[in-house]
Coordinates of C-alpha atoms in Angstrom, one line a residue:
Chain A
D1 CA 24.9 44.6 -21.3
A2 CA 23.0 41.8 -19.5
D3 CA 19.4 42.5 -18.1
V4 CA 19.9 40.4 -15.1
T5 CA 23.4 40.5 -13.7
Q6 CA 24.5 38.5 -10.7
T7 CA 27.5 38.8 -8.6
P8 CA 29.7 36.9 -8.0
R9 CA 29.7 34.3 -10.7
N10 CA 31.6 31.9 -8.9
R11 CA 32.5 31.6 -5.1
I12 CA 34.2 29.3 -2.7
T13 CA 33.8 29.8 0.9
K14 CA 34.0 27.9 4.2
T15 CA 31.5 26.4 6.6
G16 CA 30.2 29.1 9.0
K17 CA 30.9 31.9 6.9
R18 CA 28.5 34.4 6.0
I19 CA 28.1 35.2 2.2
M20 CA 26.2 37.6 0.0
L21 CA 24.9 36.9 -3.6
E22 CA 23.9 40.0 -5.4
C23 CA 21.5 40.4 -8.4
S24 CA 20.8 43.5 -10.3
Q25 CA 18.6 44.2 -13.2
T26 CA 17.7 46.8 -15.7
K27 CA 14.4 45.6 -17.3
G28 CA 12.4 47.6 -15.0
H29 CA 10.6 44.5 -13.5
D30 CA 9.0 44.9 -9.9
R31 CA 9.2 41.3 -9.1
M32 CA 12.4 39.6 -8.5
Y33 CA 13.3 35.8 -7.1
W34 CA 16.0 33.6 -6.2
Y35 CA 16.3 30.0 -6.9
R36 CA 18.6 27.4 -6.2
Q37 CA 19.5 24.7 -8.8
D38 CA 20.9 21.3 -7.7
P39 CA 21.1 18.2 -9.9
G40 CA 18.2 16.1 -10.4
L41 CA 16.2 18.7 -8.7
G42 CA 15.4 21.1 -10.7
L43 CA 15.0 24.9 -9.6
R44 CA 13.7 25.3 -6.2
L45 CA 12.2 28.8 -5.1
I46 CA 14.0 30.5 -2.1
Y47 CA 12.7 33.8 -1.7
Y48 CA 10.6 36.5 -3.8
S49 CA 9.9 39.9 -3.7
F50 CA 6.7 41.9 -5.4
D51 CA 8.3 45.0 -4.7
V52 CA 10.9 46.7 -2.5
K53 CA 8.5 46.3 0.9
D54 CA 7.3 43.0 -0.2
I55 CA 9.1 39.8 0.6
N56 CA 7.9 36.3 0.6
K57 CA 9.4 32.9 1.5
G58 CA 9.7 30.4 -1.0
E59 CA 9.9 26.4 -0.4
I60 CA 13.1 26.2 0.7
S61 CA 13.8 29.5 2.6
D62 CA 15.6 28.0 5.9
G63 CA 19.1 29.2 6.0
Y64 CA 19.0 31.9 3.9
S65 CA 17.7 35.6 4.2
V66 CA 17.1 38.5 1.4
S67 CA 17.1 41.9 1.1
R68 CA 15.6 44.4 -1.5
Q69 CA 17.5 47.2 -1.4
A70 CA 15.9 49.0 -4.6
Q71 CA 13.6 48.0 -7.1
A72 CA 16.5 46.8 -9.1
K73 CA 18.5 45.0 -6.6
F74 CA 18.0 41.9 -4.7
S75 CA 20.3 40.4 -2.5
L76 CA 20.3 36.6 -0.9
S77 CA 22.6 36.1 2.2
L78 CA 23.6 33.0 3.9
E79 CA 24.0 33.8 7.4
S80 CA 26.2 30.7 8.4
A81 CA 27.2 28.7 5.5
I82 CA 27.0 24.9 5.4
P83 CA 28.2 22.4 3.0
N84 CA 24.6 21.3 1.7
Q85 CA 24.2 24.7 0.4
T86 CA 26.6 24.4 -2.2
A87 CA 24.3 24.9 -5.3
L88 CA 23.9 27.0 -8.3
Y89 CA 21.7 30.2 -7.5
F90 CA 19.6 32.1 -10.1
C91 CA 17.9 35.2 -9.8
A92 CA 15.3 35.9 -11.9
T93 CA 12.9 38.9 -12.6
S94 CA 9.6 39.1 -13.9
D95 CA 6.6 41.9 -14.4
W96 CA 3.2 41.2 -14.1
G97 CA 2.1 44.2 -16.0
L98 CA 3.2 43.1 -19.4
A99 CA 0.2 41.7 -20.8
E100 CA 1.8 40.1 -23.7
S101 CA 4.2 38.2 -21.2
P102 CA 2.7 37.7 -17.9
G103 CA 4.4 35.6 -15.7
T104 CA 7.3 35.3 -17.7
Q105 CA 10.5 35.2 -15.8
Y106 CA 14.0 36.3 -17.1
F107 CA 17.0 34.7 -15.4
G108 CA 20.7 35.8 -14.7
P109 CA 23.7 33.8 -15.5
G110 CA 24.0 32.1 -12.3
T111 CA 26.2 32.1 -9.2
R112 CA 28.1 29.0 -8.6
L113 CA 28.5 28.5 -4.7
T114 CA 30.9 26.0 -2.9
V115 CA 30.8 25.6 0.6
L116 CA 33.7 23.7 1.8
Chain B
A1 CA -0.5 22.4 -5.5
Q2 CA 1.0 22.8 -8.7
S3 CA 3.7 20.3 -10.1
V4 CA 5.7 19.5 -13.2
T5 CA 6.7 16.0 -14.5
Q6 CA 9.4 15.8 -16.8
P7 CA 9.5 11.9 -17.3
D8 CA 12.9 11.6 -19.1
I9 CA 16.0 12.6 -17.3
H10 CA 18.5 12.1 -20.3
I11 CA 17.6 11.8 -24.0
T12 CA 19.9 11.2 -26.8
V13 CA 19.1 12.0 -30.6
S14 CA 21.4 12.0 -33.5
E15 CA 21.7 15.2 -35.3
G16 CA 19.3 15.9 -37.7
A17 CA 16.8 13.7 -35.9
S18 CA 13.3 14.8 -34.6
L19 CA 13.0 15.4 -30.9
E20 CA 10.1 15.5 -28.5
L21 CA 10.6 16.1 -24.8
R22 CA 7.8 15.4 -22.7
C23 CA 6.0 17.5 -19.7
N24 CA 3.1 16.9 -17.8
Y25 CA 1.5 19.1 -15.2
S26 CA -0.6 18.9 -12.4
Y27 CA -2.8 22.1 -11.7
G28 CA -6.6 23.2 -10.9
A29 CA -7.1 25.3 -14.1
T30 CA -5.1 26.3 -17.3
P31 CA -1.9 27.4 -16.0
Y32 CA 0.8 29.4 -17.7
L33 CA 3.4 27.0 -19.5
F34 CA 7.0 27.7 -20.2
W35 CA 9.8 25.9 -21.9
Y36 CA 13.3 27.3 -20.8
V37 CA 16.8 25.9 -21.7
Q38 CA 19.9 25.8 -20.0
S39 CA 23.3 25.5 -22.0
P40 CA 26.5 24.6 -20.1
G41 CA 27.8 27.3 -17.7
Q42 CA 24.7 29.4 -18.5
G43 CA 21.5 30.6 -17.1
L44 CA 18.1 29.8 -18.2
Q45 CA 16.9 31.1 -21.7
L46 CA 13.1 31.1 -22.3
L47 CA 12.3 29.1 -25.5
L48 CA 8.7 29.5 -25.6
K49 CA 5.5 30.2 -23.5
Y50 CA 1.8 29.5 -23.6
F51 CA -0.8 31.6 -21.8
S52 CA -4.0 31.2 -23.8
G53 CA -5.3 31.0 -27.6
D54 CA -3.7 28.6 -30.1
T55 CA -2.6 25.2 -28.2
L56 CA 0.5 25.0 -30.5
V57 CA 2.8 27.7 -29.9
Q58 CA 6.2 28.5 -31.8
G59 CA 9.3 29.4 -29.9
I60 CA 13.2 30.5 -30.8
K61 CA 15.3 27.9 -32.5
G62 CA 13.0 26.2 -34.4
F63 CA 11.0 24.7 -31.2
E64 CA 7.4 24.4 -30.8
A65 CA 5.1 23.0 -28.1
E66 CA 1.5 21.7 -28.1
F67 CA -0.9 22.2 -25.2
K68 CA -2.9 19.3 -24.8
R69 CA -5.6 19.9 -22.1
S70 CA -7.1 16.5 -21.9
Q71 CA -3.4 15.0 -21.3
S72 CA -2.1 17.7 -18.9
S73 CA 0.9 17.8 -21.1
F74 CA 3.0 20.4 -22.9
N75 CA 5.6 18.6 -24.8
L76 CA 8.2 20.3 -26.4
R77 CA 9.4 19.3 -30.2
K78 CA 11.9 20.0 -33.0
P79 CA 11.6 18.6 -36.2
S80 CA 15.5 18.2 -36.8
V81 CA 18.2 18.6 -34.0
H82 CA 21.3 20.6 -34.4
W83 CA 24.5 19.5 -32.3
S84 CA 23.9 23.0 -30.4
D85 CA 20.7 22.0 -29.1
A86 CA 22.7 19.8 -26.6
A87 CA 21.7 21.5 -23.3
E88 CA 18.9 21.0 -20.4
Y89 CA 15.3 21.5 -20.6
F90 CA 13.1 22.9 -18.2
C91 CA 9.3 22.9 -18.3
A92 CA 7.7 25.3 -15.8
V93 CA 4.3 26.0 -14.8
G94 CA 2.5 29.1 -13.5
P95 CA -0.8 30.2 -12.0
I96 CA -2.8 32.7 -13.4
L97 CA -3.4 35.1 -10.2
T98 CA -4.9 38.3 -10.6
G99 CA -2.6 40.7 -8.4
G100 CA -0.8 38.1 -7.0
G101 CA 2.5 36.5 -7.5
N102 CA 3.7 34.7 -10.6
K103 CA 5.7 31.9 -8.9
L104 CA 6.6 29.0 -11.5
T105 CA 7.2 25.5 -10.5
F106 CA 10.0 23.7 -12.6
G107 CA 10.4 20.5 -13.4
T108 CA 13.5 18.4 -12.9
G109 CA 14.8 18.8 -16.3
T110 CA 15.7 16.6 -19.2
Q111 CA 19.3 16.5 -20.4
L112 CA 19.7 16.3 -24.0
K113 CA 22.4 14.7 -25.8
V114 CA 23.0 15.0 -29.6
E115 CA 25.2 12.6 -31.4
L116 CA 26.9 13.6 -34.4

């Protein structure tokens, strides 16, 4: 089984709709991240969380919100989707405590979101 | 602020030829450096990473990368490319922050095409 899972894998929605993307991990990591990927722009950080009580904005958080329901679950919401939020969204996890791999992030398979 | 530059958007090589993908970073101290690969429809897979020590690091799938502090570079190399290496490659830099986060900054990616 995959260590980092994302649901749904694909989603088509309409402008103005609320949508939630979910991420779960079995790696036991404390840190979780949400990125979006756009062609030619690489990955940009939306939100990140160091633990259940610590959530931080990334470089492009406007229009998004997150919820860290448990150490293993981190959800991304679009309160009112707009077409320029059409992108590939990735969840990632990391564990600062692993001395041999500090800072290494492990990615889920991605969610392709289309906003019409 | 940290930044990563991947100057080559697209690279085409023949199968069996050698490969070098360029990555330059901007950071005030020695950062953590990573290379990830994204195959079509897949998430990002870690190829290799550099934290400290030997500046030539070996990764999976026969890839290696060399950290050159004087050039602020972390170029990825492979002596003989296989058709299955066709993918998008991302370089990333992360800060060494004690007790803090380990946010990564990604380059915009290099798309590798392999000609048979």
